[in-house]
Each structure stands twice: as C-alpha cells, then as structure tokens.
Amino acid sequence: MSACSDSPAKVLTVHAWQVIVTASCARRDLYDLRTNAVIPQTIRPWLSSLGTTSGGESLWITDVPNTHRITVAVASGRVVVLPRMEPTHAAQRRSAEDFFAALWEQLARYAG
Amino acid sequence: MAIDEKSIVEAVSGLGFKGNEEGLIPAFGLHLTTHFADYYNRSSFAVARAMEGSGLEDDARALLVEAGHICAFNTFGGIMKSAEWDAVVAPMIKTREDWLHGIVAVINAFGWGKWHIERLDPGVELKIRIENSYECTGWLRDYPVSKFARCYLATGGVAGLMNLMYVGDITTRPELTEAYYVELFRGGDAFHAVETSCMARGDAHCELKAAKS
Amino acid sequence: MGARLQAVVDRIRTQSKGLPNIDLARLNLRTGQPLSRLANEIPDDPTLVRSAEAFADEVLGFRKSGGRA
C-alpha cells in the first residue's frame, strides 16, 4: 500500500490538454487527464493493442508491460497513467507524454 | 442507500489484480501488493507483545494505530480520488454518506475482512463491525485469547475514514500531502477510534467506533 | 533528577509539528523508557539524554532521520 504523502501537483501540457502530474515519494509520478467528455468506445481496440486489457463497459484498464498502466473512466472522460517504477522519471514522463499525444490523435480521428 | 456493494465487489474482482513484473499492483492510483496477511500481523504483534509488561505497551499501540491512520489517508484517500472510483463507485453516489458506503464496499472487495457500517451519524460517529478481521484471525491462530483489542490497522482505518470525510473533504479530491494529513489527523477536531469488541479478546466479531475525543 | 530528560519531553510536547502524543510515543520506544510519563523520575544518564535529544532534533526537523529518502 502507498504509505507516504504525495507532493503538490504539476502540469504536463499535451496539445490542449493539461495533464495533472502528482509526484510521489515512491519512484513514480501519476499522470491524470480529465477530458470532461465521454471516451468513445471506438478507441478501445487501439487502447487494447497497447497491452493487456481488463475491465468492463465503464472502466478500461490497459497494462503496458515494463512501461505503465492506463486506466480509463469512460463516462467521466478521465484517463490516468501510472508508470512502472523501474524506468527513470524522465523515461516515465516521455512514455506518458507519447501516450497522451497518441490518445489526442485517436480522439481527434474518432470523435471529430 | 444507492451503493450496490455486490456490483462493486464484482467490478473490482473482474479487474484481475495481480502483481506485475515489478511485483506491484498499480491500481486505484496506488501501488498495492499481494502478500500474506501474516507478514503484517506477525510484525505488528511482535512489536505489541515485546512491549507488554515494559510500561511502553500504550506507546506501541498508539504507533500501530497511527500506521492505520497513515494507511487510511493514503490508501482510502487515494482510492476515493482514483479513476477506478470514478468509473465504478461514483455513478452510484447520491449522498455524501454514500462515499463511506462505497469505500467500505471496495474494502470488502479487497478482502480485508468483511466490513459493515453499523451506524453512521454524519460528522459525529461511525461504528463499523468487522467479521473475520485478518488481524484477529491471525492473532487467534498464533496466540491465546488476548486481554487487549488487536485490530490496530482497522482502528486507524475507521478513524481515517471519518477524518477524510468530515474533518477534511475527500469529495473535493484534495491533494494528499503531508500538510493535509497533519490538518486532518493532528488537529483538535480529529476523530479517534476505539475497538469496543474484538475477536482476539473472545468477542464474536470486531466493532470499532470513531468519534471526536 | 531527570531535568534534562524532562526538558526534552517538554520541547517535543510544545514544538511537535503534529500530534505530540505520537511523537512522545516514538520517543519512548526509541529510548526504551516511558520518558513522556516519568522523565522527572528517571536519572539524567548521559547516553539516554543524548539519545533523547537526538530524537527530539530529528522529530522536530533539525536533523534528517536515516530512514527512507
């Protein structure tokens, strides 16, 4: 279990999104995006292609081995990336940034 | 009450939580672990037993319960801020008190004993009954019936729930910083819990009551 | 008897950054003596005083503990 308090959040900008980055005393940050729009079911196959998936209609989880776990709350449009601890902070951030950039493209393609 | 515990337990169970290649379970915005309950039990009980008769038993108990406060703040607080919570529990929430019923359902999904809210007087008192608390189950297997209550972590957890809800306001998704912890748990307004019944003492189940002191 | 130990207890009680009772419980376990309750009855043994003062410095933020970074 998490046993220590998080530090105040910072922001990662990806296109027009402001992803909230909460630093932890554990060796990983948490990336939290609130799109405030329902995530379309049409992007689920793309998400599934990134790793191992679980969850039902309202909650999708994609685990990308050695990289991070992506959690999607479909109705609220919230997307959270929880990095693995092994990569450096810089590598964690790069992976999260790449993912959110790709998600932006996917949403633009299917929601537009 | 709008919370459907059965569907929460099913949803959480269906997520297939298991350790990744780092041995951790990244879920609910936290890193959880799977290990034997006895790993915690034997560590905490060894501390408590070593202190008994030394004049320091109350200090040991206070610190073991404090570990429960910190666990409640980070773990329960983290769960209630998570995307999983948004997807599975939040749609059922109709009242402020549903937040507490929701987190108890998640606790039960994780298998930390079978928790049940016996009484909730908002902002005043919370009484929780626990069947098969893992702390007591471990105690009774390894040691004789105790003179003292033994659910240290649960005691801190129950107080923690009230502090997150009614001293702070977890419904506004605050940052779980050390300063916020101090504000919630260390002010004169904080809730404290006592274990009024405990299986380790020979009672049929455990019962914990959190109130302001 | 125990004047220096009592001073450490008073310092933690009044300057604690959080719940003084928790910090005092930690002091008691760290030193192995119920200082928060009996400091003025326990002799000011130099080793015990040093240990209590070091803990007070640590818990009041004057010195980092050797714990997790």
Coordinates of C-alpha atoms in Angstrom, one line a residue:
Chain A
M1 CA 0.0 0.0 0.0
S2 CA 1.0 3.5 -0.6
A3 CA 2.5 4.7 2.7
C4 CA 3.6 8.2 2.1
S5 CA 2.1 11.5 1.0
D6 CA 2.2 12.9 -2.5
S7 CA 3.7 16.2 -3.3
P8 CA 1.7 19.1 -4.8
A9 CA 0.8 18.5 -8.4
K10 CA 2.4 19.9 -11.5
V11 CA 1.1 20.0 -15.1
L12 CA 2.2 18.3 -18.3
T13 CA 0.8 20.0 -21.4
V14 CA -0.1 17.8 -24.4
H15 CA -1.7 19.7 -27.2
A16 CA -4.6 21.5 -25.5
W17 CA -4.7 19.1 -22.5
Q18 CA -3.4 19.9 -19.1
V19 CA -2.4 16.6 -17.6
I20 CA -2.0 16.8 -13.8
V21 CA 1.2 15.2 -12.6
T22 CA 1.3 14.2 -9.0
A23 CA 4.8 13.4 -7.7
S24 CA 5.0 10.6 -5.2
C25 CA 7.6 9.7 -2.6
A26 CA 7.7 6.3 -4.4
R27 CA 9.8 6.4 -7.6
R28 CA 7.0 7.3 -10.0
D29 CA 4.6 10.1 -10.8
L30 CA 0.9 9.8 -11.6
Y31 CA -0.5 11.4 -14.8
D32 CA -4.1 12.3 -14.6
L33 CA -6.1 13.7 -17.5
R34 CA -9.6 14.9 -17.3
T35 CA -11.1 15.3 -20.8
N36 CA -14.5 16.1 -19.4
A37 CA -16.1 14.2 -22.3
V38 CA -17.2 10.6 -22.7
I39 CA -14.4 8.5 -24.1
P40 CA -15.8 6.9 -27.3
Q41 CA -15.9 3.1 -27.5
T42 CA -14.3 3.3 -30.9
I43 CA -10.9 3.9 -29.5
R44 CA -11.0 0.8 -27.3
P45 CA -9.3 -1.5 -29.9
W46 CA -6.4 0.9 -30.2
L47 CA -6.0 1.0 -26.4
S48 CA -6.2 -2.8 -26.3
S49 CA -3.5 -3.0 -28.8
L50 CA -1.1 -1.3 -26.5
G51 CA -1.0 -4.1 -23.9
T52 CA -3.1 -6.4 -21.8
T53 CA -6.6 -5.2 -21.1
S54 CA -9.3 -5.8 -18.5
G55 CA -12.4 -4.1 -17.2
G56 CA -15.9 -3.7 -18.5
E57 CA -18.0 -1.1 -20.3
S58 CA -17.3 1.8 -17.9
L59 CA -13.8 1.1 -16.9
W60 CA -10.9 0.1 -19.2
I61 CA -7.5 -0.9 -17.9
T62 CA -4.6 -1.4 -20.3
D63 CA -1.3 -2.7 -18.8
V64 CA 1.7 -2.0 -20.9
P65 CA 4.5 -4.2 -19.6
N66 CA 7.6 -2.5 -18.3
T67 CA 6.1 0.9 -19.0
H68 CA 2.8 1.9 -17.3
R69 CA -0.8 1.1 -16.6
I70 CA -3.5 3.1 -18.3
T71 CA -6.9 3.5 -16.6
V72 CA -9.9 5.0 -18.4
A73 CA -13.1 6.0 -16.6
V74 CA -15.2 6.1 -19.8
A75 CA -18.2 8.2 -18.7
S76 CA -16.2 10.9 -16.9
G77 CA -13.5 11.0 -19.6
R78 CA -10.7 10.6 -17.1
V79 CA -7.5 8.9 -18.2
V80 CA -4.8 8.0 -15.7
V81 CA -1.3 6.7 -16.4
L82 CA 0.6 5.1 -13.5
P83 CA 4.2 4.4 -14.6
R84 CA 6.3 1.5 -13.6
M85 CA 8.9 2.4 -11.0
E86 CA 11.9 0.8 -12.8
P87 CA 12.3 3.4 -15.6
T88 CA 13.8 6.8 -14.7
H89 CA 11.4 9.7 -14.1
A90 CA 12.4 11.2 -17.5
A91 CA 11.5 7.9 -19.2
Q92 CA 8.2 7.6 -17.3
R93 CA 7.3 11.1 -18.4
R94 CA 8.3 10.5 -22.0
S95 CA 6.2 7.4 -22.2
A96 CA 3.2 9.2 -20.6
E97 CA 3.6 12.1 -23.0
D98 CA 3.8 9.8 -26.0
F99 CA 0.7 8.0 -24.9
F100 CA -1.3 11.2 -24.3
A101 CA -0.2 12.6 -27.7
A102 CA -1.3 9.3 -29.4
L103 CA -4.6 9.5 -27.5
W104 CA -5.1 13.0 -28.7
E105 CA -4.7 11.8 -32.3
Q106 CA -7.1 8.9 -31.7
L107 CA -9.8 11.0 -30.2
A108 CA -9.4 13.6 -32.9
R109 CA -9.8 10.8 -35.5
Y110 CA -12.8 9.1 -34.0
A111 CA -14.5 12.0 -32.2
G112 CA -14.0 14.5 -34.9
Chain B
M1 CA -28.8 3.9 0.1
A2 CA -27.7 3.9 -3.6
I3 CA -24.5 1.9 -3.2
D4 CA -24.7 -1.6 -4.6
E5 CA -21.9 -3.4 -2.8
K6 CA -22.3 -6.6 -4.8
S7 CA -21.7 -4.9 -8.1
I8 CA -18.7 -3.0 -6.7
V9 CA -17.2 -6.3 -5.5
E10 CA -17.8 -7.9 -8.9
A11 CA -16.4 -5.0 -10.8
V12 CA -13.2 -4.8 -8.7
S13 CA -12.8 -8.6 -8.7
G14 CA -13.2 -8.5 -12.5
L15 CA -10.2 -6.2 -12.9
G16 CA -7.8 -9.2 -12.4
F17 CA -5.5 -7.5 -10.0
K18 CA -2.2 -9.3 -9.9
G19 CA 1.4 -8.4 -9.4
N20 CA 3.3 -7.0 -12.5
E21 CA 6.9 -7.7 -13.4
E22 CA 8.0 -5.3 -10.6
G23 CA 5.9 -7.3 -8.1
L24 CA 3.4 -4.5 -7.6
I25 CA -0.2 -3.9 -8.4
P26 CA -0.7 -0.5 -9.8
A27 CA -4.4 0.2 -9.2
F28 CA -6.6 2.9 -7.8
G29 CA -3.8 5.4 -8.3
L30 CA -1.7 3.4 -5.8
H31 CA 0.8 0.6 -5.7
L32 CA -0.8 -2.3 -3.9
T33 CA 1.0 -5.5 -3.1
T34 CA -0.2 -9.1 -2.6
H35 CA 1.4 -10.7 0.3
F36 CA 0.5 -12.8 3.3
A37 CA -1.6 -11.0 5.9
D38 CA 0.6 -12.7 8.4
Y39 CA 3.6 -10.7 7.2
Y40 CA 1.9 -7.6 8.6
N41 CA 0.3 -9.5 11.5
R42 CA 3.4 -11.0 12.9
S43 CA 5.4 -7.8 12.6
S44 CA 2.8 -5.7 14.4
F45 CA 2.0 -8.4 17.0
A46 CA 5.7 -9.0 17.7
V47 CA 6.1 -5.2 18.5
A48 CA 3.0 -5.2 20.6
R49 CA 3.9 -8.3 22.5
A50 CA 7.5 -7.3 23.1
M51 CA 6.3 -4.1 24.7
E52 CA 3.8 -5.7 27.0
G53 CA 4.9 -5.5 30.6
S54 CA 7.6 -2.9 29.7
G55 CA 5.4 0.1 30.5
L56 CA 5.5 1.0 26.9
E57 CA 2.5 -1.0 25.6
D58 CA 0.3 2.0 25.2
D59 CA 3.0 3.7 23.2
A60 CA 3.3 0.7 20.9
R61 CA -0.4 0.6 20.4
A62 CA -0.6 4.3 19.6
L63 CA 2.1 3.9 16.9
L64 CA 0.5 0.8 15.4
V65 CA -2.9 2.7 15.2
E66 CA -1.0 5.7 13.8
A67 CA 0.2 3.4 11.0
G68 CA -3.5 2.7 10.3
H69 CA -4.2 6.5 10.2
I70 CA -1.5 7.0 7.6
C71 CA -2.7 3.9 5.6
A72 CA -6.3 5.2 5.7
F73 CA -5.2 8.7 4.5
N74 CA -3.1 7.4 1.6
T75 CA -4.9 4.2 0.6
F76 CA -8.5 5.0 1.3
G77 CA -8.0 8.6 0.2
G78 CA -6.2 7.5 -2.9
I79 CA -8.9 5.0 -3.8
M80 CA -11.6 7.7 -3.4
K81 CA -9.7 10.0 -5.8
S82 CA -9.0 7.3 -8.4
A83 CA -10.3 6.8 -11.9
E84 CA -11.5 3.4 -10.9
W85 CA -13.6 5.0 -8.2
D86 CA -15.0 7.5 -10.8
A87 CA -15.9 4.6 -13.1
V88 CA -17.3 2.0 -10.6
V89 CA -18.5 3.8 -7.5
A90 CA -19.1 7.4 -8.2
P91 CA -22.1 6.8 -10.5
M92 CA -23.9 5.2 -7.6
I93 CA -23.2 8.0 -5.2
K94 CA -26.3 10.1 -4.3
T95 CA -25.4 11.4 -0.9
R96 CA -22.2 12.4 0.9
E97 CA -22.6 9.4 3.2
D98 CA -22.6 7.1 0.1
W99 CA -18.9 7.9 -0.1
L100 CA -18.4 5.9 3.1
H101 CA -20.6 3.0 2.0
G102 CA -18.7 3.0 -1.3
I103 CA -15.3 2.8 0.3
V104 CA -16.5 0.0 2.6
A105 CA -17.6 -1.9 -0.5
V106 CA -14.1 -1.5 -2.0
I107 CA -12.5 -2.6 1.3
N108 CA -14.7 -5.7 1.2
A109 CA -13.7 -6.3 -2.5
F110 CA -10.1 -6.3 -1.5
G111 CA -10.8 -8.9 1.2
W112 CA -9.6 -7.0 4.3
G113 CA -12.3 -8.8 6.4
K114 CA -16.0 -8.2 5.9
W115 CA -16.8 -4.6 7.0
H116 CA -20.3 -3.4 7.7
I117 CA -21.4 0.0 8.7
E118 CA -23.5 -0.5 11.9
R119 CA -24.1 3.2 12.5
L120 CA -23.2 6.4 10.8
D121 CA -24.1 9.7 12.4
P122 CA -22.6 12.1 9.8
G123 CA -19.8 14.2 11.2
V124 CA -20.3 12.7 14.7
E125 CA -19.8 9.0 14.8
L126 CA -19.1 5.9 12.7
K127 CA -19.5 2.4 14.1
I128 CA -18.0 -0.4 11.9
R129 CA -18.5 -4.2 12.5
I130 CA -15.8 -6.4 11.0
E131 CA -16.4 -10.1 10.6
N132 CA -13.2 -12.2 10.2
S133 CA -10.8 -9.3 10.5
Y134 CA -7.5 -10.6 9.2
E135 CA -5.7 -9.1 12.2
C136 CA -7.8 -11.1 14.6
T137 CA -7.9 -14.3 12.5
G138 CA -4.1 -14.2 12.6
W139 CA -4.0 -13.5 16.3
L140 CA -6.3 -16.3 17.3
R141 CA -4.4 -18.8 15.3
D142 CA -1.0 -17.9 16.7
Y143 CA -1.7 -16.7 20.3
P144 CA -4.1 -17.3 23.2
V145 CA -7.2 -15.1 23.6
S146 CA -5.9 -11.6 24.3
K147 CA -6.6 -9.2 27.1
F148 CA -6.4 -6.4 24.6
A149 CA -8.0 -5.5 21.3
R150 CA -5.7 -6.2 18.4
C151 CA -7.1 -4.6 15.2
Y152 CA -4.6 -1.8 15.2
L153 CA -4.7 -1.1 11.4
A154 CA -8.5 -1.3 11.3
T155 CA -8.8 1.1 14.3
G156 CA -6.7 3.7 12.5
G157 CA -8.6 3.0 9.3
V158 CA -12.0 3.7 10.8
A159 CA -10.8 7.0 12.3
G160 CA -9.2 7.7 9.0
L161 CA -12.5 7.4 7.1
M162 CA -14.2 9.9 9.3
N163 CA -11.2 12.3 9.1
L164 CA -11.2 12.1 5.3
M165 CA -14.9 12.7 5.1
Y166 CA -15.7 15.2 7.9
V167 CA -12.6 16.9 9.1
G168 CA -11.3 17.2 5.5
D169 CA -13.4 16.7 2.5
I170 CA -12.2 13.9 0.2
T171 CA -15.2 14.5 -2.0
T172 CA -13.4 17.6 -3.4
R173 CA -10.4 15.4 -4.3
P174 CA -7.7 17.3 -2.4
E175 CA -4.1 16.6 -2.8
L176 CA -3.0 14.0 -0.2
T177 CA 0.0 15.9 1.1
E178 CA 1.7 15.7 4.4
A179 CA 0.3 19.1 5.4
Y180 CA -3.2 17.9 4.6
Y181 CA -2.5 14.8 6.7
V182 CA -1.5 17.0 9.7
E183 CA -4.6 19.1 9.2
L184 CA -6.9 16.1 9.2
F185 CA -5.3 13.8 11.8
R186 CA -3.5 16.1 14.2
G187 CA -5.8 18.9 14.9
G188 CA -8.1 19.1 17.9
D189 CA -11.0 18.3 15.7
A190 CA -9.7 14.9 14.6
F191 CA -11.7 11.7 15.0
H192 CA -10.2 8.8 17.0
A193 CA -11.4 5.2 17.1
V194 CA -11.6 2.6 19.8
E195 CA -12.2 -1.0 19.3
T196 CA -15.1 -1.9 21.6
S197 CA -15.3 -5.6 20.7
C198 CA -12.5 -7.7 19.3
M199 CA -12.4 -11.3 18.2
A200 CA -8.9 -11.6 19.6
R201 CA -10.4 -10.9 23.0
G202 CA -13.0 -13.6 22.5
D203 CA -15.9 -11.5 21.1
A204 CA -18.0 -12.8 18.2
H205 CA -16.8 -10.1 15.9
C206 CA -14.8 -6.8 16.0
E207 CA -16.5 -3.5 16.4
L208 CA -14.9 -0.1 16.1
K209 CA -16.3 3.3 16.9
A210 CA -14.8 6.6 15.7
A211 CA -15.8 9.8 17.3
K212 CA -14.2 13.1 18.2
S213 CA -12.4 12.9 21.5
Chain C
M1 CA 16.6 14.0 38.8
G2 CA 15.7 13.9 35.1
A3 CA 15.7 17.6 34.5
R4 CA 17.4 17.3 31.1
L5 CA 15.1 14.5 30.1
Q6 CA 12.1 16.4 31.2
A7 CA 13.3 19.4 29.1
V8 CA 13.4 17.1 26.0
V9 CA 9.9 15.9 26.7
D10 CA 8.6 19.5 27.2
R11 CA 10.4 20.5 23.9
I12 CA 8.6 17.8 21.9
R13 CA 5.3 18.4 23.6
T14 CA 5.3 22.1 22.8
Q15 CA 7.1 22.2 19.5
S16 CA 5.8 19.0 17.8
K17 CA 4.8 19.5 14.2
G18 CA 1.9 17.2 14.6
L19 CA 0.3 15.2 17.4
P20 CA 2.7 15.5 20.3
N21 CA 1.4 12.2 21.8
I22 CA 2.6 10.3 18.7
D23 CA 6.0 11.9 18.8
L24 CA 6.3 11.2 22.5
A25 CA 5.3 7.6 22.0
R26 CA 8.0 7.4 19.4
L27 CA 10.5 8.9 21.9
N28 CA 9.5 6.4 24.5
L29 CA 10.0 3.4 22.1
R30 CA 13.2 4.9 20.7
T31 CA 14.8 5.2 24.1
G32 CA 13.1 2.2 25.7
Q33 CA 11.9 4.3 28.6
P34 CA 8.5 5.9 29.4
L35 CA 10.0 9.3 29.3
S36 CA 6.8 11.1 28.4
R37 CA 5.3 10.0 31.7
L38 CA 8.3 9.6 34.0
A39 CA 11.1 11.8 32.7
N40 CA 11.5 13.7 36.0
E41 CA 11.9 10.4 37.9
I42 CA 14.5 8.8 35.6
P43 CA 18.1 9.8 36.1
D44 CA 19.8 12.0 33.5
D45 CA 22.0 9.2 32.3
P46 CA 24.3 10.9 29.6
T47 CA 23.7 8.2 27.0
L48 CA 19.9 8.3 27.5
V49 CA 19.9 12.1 27.3
R50 CA 22.0 12.1 24.2
S51 CA 19.6 9.6 22.6
A52 CA 16.5 11.6 23.6
E53 CA 17.9 14.9 22.4
A54 CA 19.0 13.3 19.1
F55 CA 15.4 12.0 18.6
A56 CA 13.9 15.4 19.5
D57 CA 16.2 17.1 16.9
E58 CA 15.1 14.6 14.4
V59 CA 11.4 14.7 15.1
L60 CA 11.3 18.5 15.3
G61 CA 13.0 18.8 12.0
F62 CA 16.5 19.8 13.0
R63 CA 18.1 16.7 11.7
K64 CA 17.1 14.2 9.0
S65 CA 16.5 10.6 10.1
G66 CA 18.4 7.8 8.4
G67 CA 15.1 6.4 7.1
R68 CA 13.6 6.3 3.6
A69 CA 14.7 9.0 1.2

